[in-house]
Amino acid sequence: MAGLATAGALSRAGWQVTLLERGERVAAPPTALVLWSNGRRALESLDPDGGWSAIASPLPDGGVRRPDGQWLVGPRGRTGAGPAPAVVHLEDLYDALVAGLGDRVEIRTGFAVTTVRVGRRQRPSVSDGRTFLEADLVVAADGIDSPIRRVLAPESVAVGSGFAAWQAVVPGYRVPRLTGEQAAGGETLGAGYRFVSIPLGERAAGKGGVYWVATAAGAPRPESPATQLALLQRWFASWHAPVGDLLAATHPEDLVPQEVRELRPLPRAYGFGSGPGGVVLLGDAAHAMPHHLGQGACLAFEDAATLRSLVADVRPGPDLIAAIETFSRTRRPRTTSVVRQTRRMSAVVQARGRLALRARDAALNHMRPRILGNHTQLQADWTPPD
Ligand SMILES: Cc1cc2nc3c(=O)[nH]c(=O)nc-3n(C[C@H](O)[C@H](O)[C@H](O)COP(=O)(O)OP(=O)(O)OC[C@H]3O[C@@H](n4cnc5c(N)ncnc54)[C@H](O)[C@@H]3O)c2cc1C
């Protein structure tokens, strides 16, 4: 996502861009994503003609419940300024981002970058072990396991956050019958378990449906998707409707299991000069974090919008080097503060044991608005650079 968004924006700004992807094709996972106000603003500023409103549907506030269905926090309606948070199917998002590449970006799939070279007197270059490609600017948007970050910021390591997550989209034609309240989706918090469901727009990925994310404390499961789905059905069996119905309507091939991981510590810098230009880290390569606030991709789009505005009219040489330094200086504090908020939310989700749960549930009414208030502030705080 971060790479596609940046490649499109830089090529529209006049840069000659080569997009490297290790996979055989650029393909979206069959899941969805919440775009908070900041993510929507970033996408709009990256490509005002991207048609984002057409592919995103409003995110209802379904509140927070206990597994028995009792409200912990009722739906409160939306607060805060800026574009309303929305949910988008990743297939639609990728299609729009790929369309934004136009025919100016050279796409090289099957190119797995294994290393990067930088130096005071040389342009940065990357290699797949056979071919070296040189550029004025290398944008490392290669995710949490970024080999480029490993070379340039070895202090930052991907570690497990103590959770496993499962995502799926139940296509519209398989969604169980839902009451009005159930159709709004929402979040349910149990002891070390969390389930979130969000209705997608009717035309999402051509079939609409409901997107859900389940999170459980512990390591990722080694079993087959069918066995993992059976496990989820067992873990969530006594949860309020429609959790069990949504799991029953899910097929093993819909399931996207994942270990939740994060970078600790964050890299000391996101920009590294090399010759007349340099390398920047963005998206999960720079600041992967747990998904509890759903900000990873939104921040990646902020990164892309910031980079575009800093380098759009800049030539290789001192100005480009200065732009790379400014990118790092601007994005590091911003992403650090979102990571801090996310870790607070992790503690809420992670609560286990009777006493911890009772304290959490009692406090949630006060705590969640504060966390969400801070989150709303985090979204509002960011505006696209000119
Ligand atoms: C369960 C879950 C729910 C989430 N929900 C949300 C949400 O609602 N909202 C939100 O904003 N964020 C959410 N996130 C976070 C979001 O998914 C990530 O932050 C986002 O995918 C990061 O995008 P990226 O482009 O930086 O990295 P990736 O999506 O990891 O993309 C990296 C790309 O680089 C390629 N690549 C990797 N290594 C190489 C290499 N060596 N050579 C060449 N190519 C390479 C990969 O194939 C891939 O295409 C969620 C995450 C999880 C786990």
PDB file of N, CA, C and O in Angstrom, residues 12-47:
ATOM      1  N   ARG A  12       3.377  11.246 -10.534  1.00  0.00           N
ATOM      2  CA  ARG A  12       2.538  12.392 -10.938  1.00  0.00           C
ATOM      3  C   ARG A  12       3.277  13.705 -10.710  1.00  0.00           C
ATOM      4  O   ARG A  12       3.011  14.695 -11.374  1.00  0.00           O
ATOM      5  N   ALA A  13       4.229  13.701  -9.729  1.00  0.00           N
ATOM      6  CA  ALA A  13       4.998  14.925  -9.472  1.00  0.00           C
ATOM      7  C   ALA A  13       6.169  15.066 -10.443  1.00  0.00           C
ATOM      8  O   ALA A  13       6.956  15.995 -10.329  1.00  0.00           O
ATOM      9  N   GLY A  14       6.333  14.114 -11.361  1.00  0.00           N
ATOM     10  CA  GLY A  14       7.363  14.261 -12.390  1.00  0.00           C
ATOM     11  C   GLY A  14       8.569  13.347 -12.207  1.00  0.00           C
ATOM     12  O   GLY A  14       9.488  13.368 -13.018  1.00  0.00           O
ATOM     13  N   TRP A  15       8.594  12.555 -11.144  1.00  0.00           N
ATOM     14  CA  TRP A  15       9.726  11.642 -10.952  1.00  0.00           C
ATOM     15  C   TRP A  15       9.575  10.434 -11.867  1.00  0.00           C
ATOM     16  O   TRP A  15       8.465   9.999 -12.172  1.00  0.00           O
ATOM     17  N   GLN A  16      10.728   9.899 -12.276  1.00  0.00           N
ATOM     18  CA  GLN A  16      10.707   8.638 -13.014  1.00  0.00           C
ATOM     19  C   GLN A  16      10.828   7.531 -11.964  1.00  0.00           C
ATOM     20  O   GLN A  16      11.833   7.459 -11.241  1.00  0.00           O
ATOM     21  N   VAL A  17       9.781   6.690 -11.871  1.00  0.00           N
ATOM     22  CA  VAL A  17       9.701   5.742 -10.751  1.00  0.00           C
ATOM     23  C   VAL A  17       9.759   4.303 -11.243  1.00  0.00           C
ATOM     24  O   VAL A  17       9.103   3.938 -12.217  1.00  0.00           O
ATOM     25  N   THR A  18      10.551   3.483 -10.546  1.00  0.00           N
ATOM     26  CA  THR A  18      10.512   2.027 -10.756  1.00  0.00           C
ATOM     27  C   THR A  18      10.004   1.395  -9.465  1.00  0.00           C
ATOM     28  O   THR A  18      10.540   1.673  -8.385  1.00  0.00           O
ATOM     29  N   LEU A  19       8.944   0.595  -9.576  1.00  0.00           N
ATOM     30  CA  LEU A  19       8.364  -0.062  -8.401  1.00  0.00           C
ATOM     31  C   LEU A  19       8.838  -1.510  -8.382  1.00  0.00           C
ATOM     32  O   LEU A  19       8.615  -2.250  -9.340  1.00  0.00           O
ATOM     33  N   LEU A  20       9.502  -1.884  -7.280  1.00  0.00           N
ATOM     34  CA  LEU A  20       9.994  -3.266  -7.154  1.00  0.00           C
ATOM     35  C   LEU A  20       9.096  -4.036  -6.198  1.00  0.00           C
ATOM     36  O   LEU A  20       8.793  -3.551  -5.105  1.00  0.00           O
ATOM     37  N   GLU A  21       8.656  -5.214  -6.594  1.00  0.00           N
ATOM     38  CA  GLU A  21       7.799  -6.051  -5.738  1.00  0.00           C
ATOM     39  C   GLU A  21       8.327  -7.473  -5.805  1.00  0.00           C
ATOM     40  O   GLU A  21       8.574  -7.998  -6.886  1.00  0.00           O
ATOM     41  N   ARG A  22       8.480  -8.083  -4.618  1.00  0.00           N
ATOM     42  CA  ARG A  22       9.052  -9.439  -4.626  1.00  0.00           C
ATOM     43  C   ARG A  22       8.056 -10.474  -5.146  1.00  0.00           C
ATOM     44  O   ARG A  22       8.438 -11.494  -5.683  1.00  0.00           O
ATOM     45  N   GLY A  23       6.758 -10.213  -4.959  1.00  0.00           N
ATOM     46  CA  GLY A  23       5.736 -11.163  -5.418  1.00  0.00           C
ATOM     47  C   GLY A  23       5.654 -11.200  -6.932  1.00  0.00           C
ATOM     48  O   GLY A  23       6.185 -10.324  -7.625  1.00  0.00           O
ATOM     49  N   GLU A  24       4.976 -12.214  -7.446  1.00  0.00           N
ATOM     50  CA  GLU A  24       4.828 -12.327  -8.902  1.00  0.00           C
ATOM     51  C   GLU A  24       3.824 -11.311  -9.434  1.00  0.00           C
ATOM     52  O   GLU A  24       3.799 -10.998 -10.611  1.00  0.00           O
ATOM     53  N   ARG A  25       2.940 -10.798  -8.535  1.00  0.00           N
ATOM     54  CA  ARG A  25       2.059  -9.723  -8.948  1.00  0.00           C
ATOM     55  C   ARG A  25       1.751  -8.824  -7.757  1.00  0.00           C
ATOM     56  O   ARG A  25       2.009  -9.188  -6.613  1.00  0.00           O
ATOM     57  N   VAL A  26       1.223  -7.659  -8.070  1.00  0.00           N
ATOM     58  CA  VAL A  26       0.812  -6.745  -7.009  1.00  0.00           C
ATOM     59  C   VAL A  26      -0.626  -7.110  -6.678  1.00  0.00           C
ATOM     60  O   VAL A  26      -1.524  -6.881  -7.487  1.00  0.00           O
ATOM     61  N   ALA A  27      -0.838  -7.750  -5.538  1.00  0.00           N
ATOM     62  CA  ALA A  27      -2.185  -8.250  -5.248  1.00  0.00           C
ATOM     63  C   ALA A  27      -2.588  -7.910  -3.822  1.00  0.00           C
ATOM     64  O   ALA A  27      -1.768  -7.946  -2.905  1.00  0.00           O
ATOM     65  N   ALA A  28      -3.870  -7.589  -3.643  1.00  0.00           N
ATOM     66  CA  ALA A  28      -4.378  -7.225  -2.316  1.00  0.00           C
ATOM     67  C   ALA A  28      -4.748  -8.472  -1.533  1.00  0.00           C
ATOM     68  O   ALA A  28      -5.311  -9.406  -2.096  1.00  0.00           O
ATOM     69  N   PRO A  29      -4.466  -8.499  -0.221  1.00  0.00           N
ATOM     70  CA  PRO A  29      -5.032  -9.564   0.604  1.00  0.00           C
ATOM     71  C   PRO A  29      -6.562  -9.403   0.616  1.00  0.00           C
ATOM     72  O   PRO A  29      -7.059  -8.276   0.503  1.00  0.00           O
ATOM     73  N   PRO A  30      -7.333 -10.504   0.771  1.00  0.00           N
ATOM     74  CA  PRO A  30      -8.791 -10.397   0.673  1.00  0.00           C
ATOM     75  C   PRO A  30      -9.430  -9.885   1.960  1.00  0.00           C
ATOM     76  O   PRO A  30     -10.292 -10.536   2.541  1.00  0.00           O
ATOM     77  N   THR A  31      -8.959  -8.727   2.438  1.00  0.00           N
ATOM     78  CA  THR A  31      -9.504  -8.178   3.686  1.00  0.00           C
ATOM     79  C   THR A  31      -9.880  -6.715   3.478  1.00  0.00           C
ATOM     80  O   THR A  31      -9.964  -6.253   2.346  1.00  0.00           O
ATOM     81  N   ALA A  32     -10.085  -6.014   4.566  1.00  0.00           N
ATOM     82  CA  ALA A  32     -10.498  -4.612   4.482  1.00  0.00           C
ATOM     83  C   ALA A  32      -9.673  -3.796   5.464  1.00  0.00           C
ATOM     84  O   ALA A  32      -8.821  -4.349   6.185  1.00  0.00           O
ATOM     85  N   LEU A  33      -9.951  -2.510   5.497  1.00  0.00           N
ATOM     86  CA  LEU A  33      -9.118  -1.590   6.263  1.00  0.00           C
ATOM     87  C   LEU A  33      -9.969  -0.413   6.701  1.00  0.00           C
ATOM     88  O   LEU A  33     -10.802   0.062   5.923  1.00  0.00           O
ATOM     89  N   VAL A  34      -9.738   0.054   7.928  1.00  0.00           N
ATOM     90  CA  VAL A  34     -10.393   1.290   8.347  1.00  0.00           C
ATOM     91  C   VAL A  34      -9.487   2.457   7.963  1.00  0.00           C
ATOM     92  O   VAL A  34      -8.288   2.435   8.244  1.00  0.00           O
ATOM     93  N   LEU A  35     -10.076   3.426   7.305  1.00  0.00           N
ATOM     94  CA  LEU A  35      -9.343   4.651   6.976  1.00  0.00           C
ATOM     95  C   LEU A  35      -9.863   5.735   7.911  1.00  0.00           C
ATOM     96  O   LEU A  35     -11.013   6.185   7.778  1.00  0.00           O
ATOM     97  N   TRP A  36      -9.046   6.113   8.895  1.00  0.00           N
ATOM     98  CA  TRP A  36      -9.437   7.185   9.791  1.00  0.00           C
ATOM     99  C   TRP A  36      -9.277   8.517   9.052  1.00  0.00           C
ATOM    100  O   TRP A  36      -8.740   8.550   7.943  1.00  0.00           O
ATOM    101  N   SER A  37      -9.730   9.601   9.706  1.00  0.00           N
ATOM    102  CA  SER A  37      -9.722  10.912   9.013  1.00  0.00           C
ATOM    103  C   SER A  37      -8.356  11.232   8.428  1.00  0.00           C
ATOM    104  O   SER A  37      -8.264  11.726   7.294  1.00  0.00           O
ATOM    105  N   ASN A  38      -7.294  10.958   9.207  1.00  0.00           N
ATOM    106  CA  ASN A  38      -5.957  11.316   8.721  1.00  0.00           C
ATOM    107  C   ASN A  38      -5.591  10.507   7.475  1.00  0.00           C
ATOM    108  O   ASN A  38      -5.028  11.043   6.514  1.00  0.00           O
ATOM    109  N   GLY A  39      -5.955   9.207   7.456  1.00  0.00           N
ATOM    110  CA  GLY A  39      -5.655   8.369   6.295  1.00  0.00           C
ATOM    111  C   GLY A  39      -6.431   8.849   5.077  1.00  0.00           C
ATOM    112  O   GLY A  39      -5.899   8.873   3.960  1.00  0.00           O
ATOM    113  N   ARG A  40      -7.686   9.232   5.292  1.00  0.00           N
ATOM    114  CA  ARG A  40      -8.488   9.714   4.162  1.00  0.00           C
ATOM    115  C   ARG A  40      -7.912  11.028   3.618  1.00  0.00           C
ATOM    116  O   ARG A  40      -7.803  11.215   2.413  1.00  0.00           O
ATOM    117  N   ARG A  41      -7.539  11.920   4.562  1.00  0.00           N
ATOM    118  CA  ARG A  41      -6.957  13.191   4.112  1.00  0.00           C
ATOM    119  C   ARG A  41      -5.684  12.955   3.310  1.00  0.00           C
ATOM    120  O   ARG A  41      -5.445  13.590   2.288  1.00  0.00           O
ATOM    121  N   ALA A  42      -4.875  12.008   3.796  1.00  0.00           N
ATOM    122  CA  ALA A  42      -3.604  11.733   3.118  1.00  0.00           C
ATOM    123  C   ALA A  42      -3.861  11.212   1.709  1.00  0.00           C
ATOM    124  O   ALA A  42      -3.254  11.669   0.737  1.00  0.00           O
ATOM    125  N   LEU A  43      -4.810  10.274   1.576  1.00  0.00           N
ATOM    126  CA  LEU A  43      -5.097   9.714   0.249  1.00  0.00           C
ATOM    127  C   LEU A  43      -5.616  10.794  -0.690  1.00  0.00           C
ATOM    128  O   LEU A  43      -5.226  10.865  -1.854  1.00  0.00           O
ATOM    129  N   GLU A  44      -6.515  11.646  -0.160  1.00  0.00           N
ATOM    130  CA  GLU A  44      -7.069  12.738  -0.993  1.00  0.00           C
ATOM    131  C   GLU A  44      -5.952  13.649  -1.468  1.00  0.00           C
ATOM    132  O   GLU A  44      -5.955  14.088  -2.615  1.00  0.00           O
ATOM    133  N   SER A  45      -4.984  13.925  -0.568  1.00  0.00           N
ATOM    134  CA  SER A  45      -3.941  14.863  -0.980  1.00  0.00           C
ATOM    135  C   SER A  45      -2.964  14.185  -1.944  1.00  0.00           C
ATOM    136  O   SER A  45      -2.400  14.818  -2.819  1.00  0.00           O
ATOM    137  N   LEU A  46      -2.803  12.855  -1.803  1.00  0.00           N
ATOM    138  CA  LEU A  46      -1.899  12.142  -2.718  1.00  0.00           C
ATOM    139  C   LEU A  46      -2.489  12.097  -4.119  1.00  0.00           C
ATOM    140  O   LEU A  46      -1.782  12.181  -5.115  1.00  0.00           O
ATOM    141  N   ASP A  47      -3.798  11.891  -4.185  1.00  0.00           N
ATOM    142  CA  ASP A  47      -4.435  11.785  -5.502  1.00  0.00           C
ATOM    143  C   ASP A  47      -5.886  12.273  -5.414  1.00  0.00           C
ATOM    144  O   ASP A  47      -6.801  11.485  -5.144  1.00  0.00           O
TER     145      ASP A  47
END
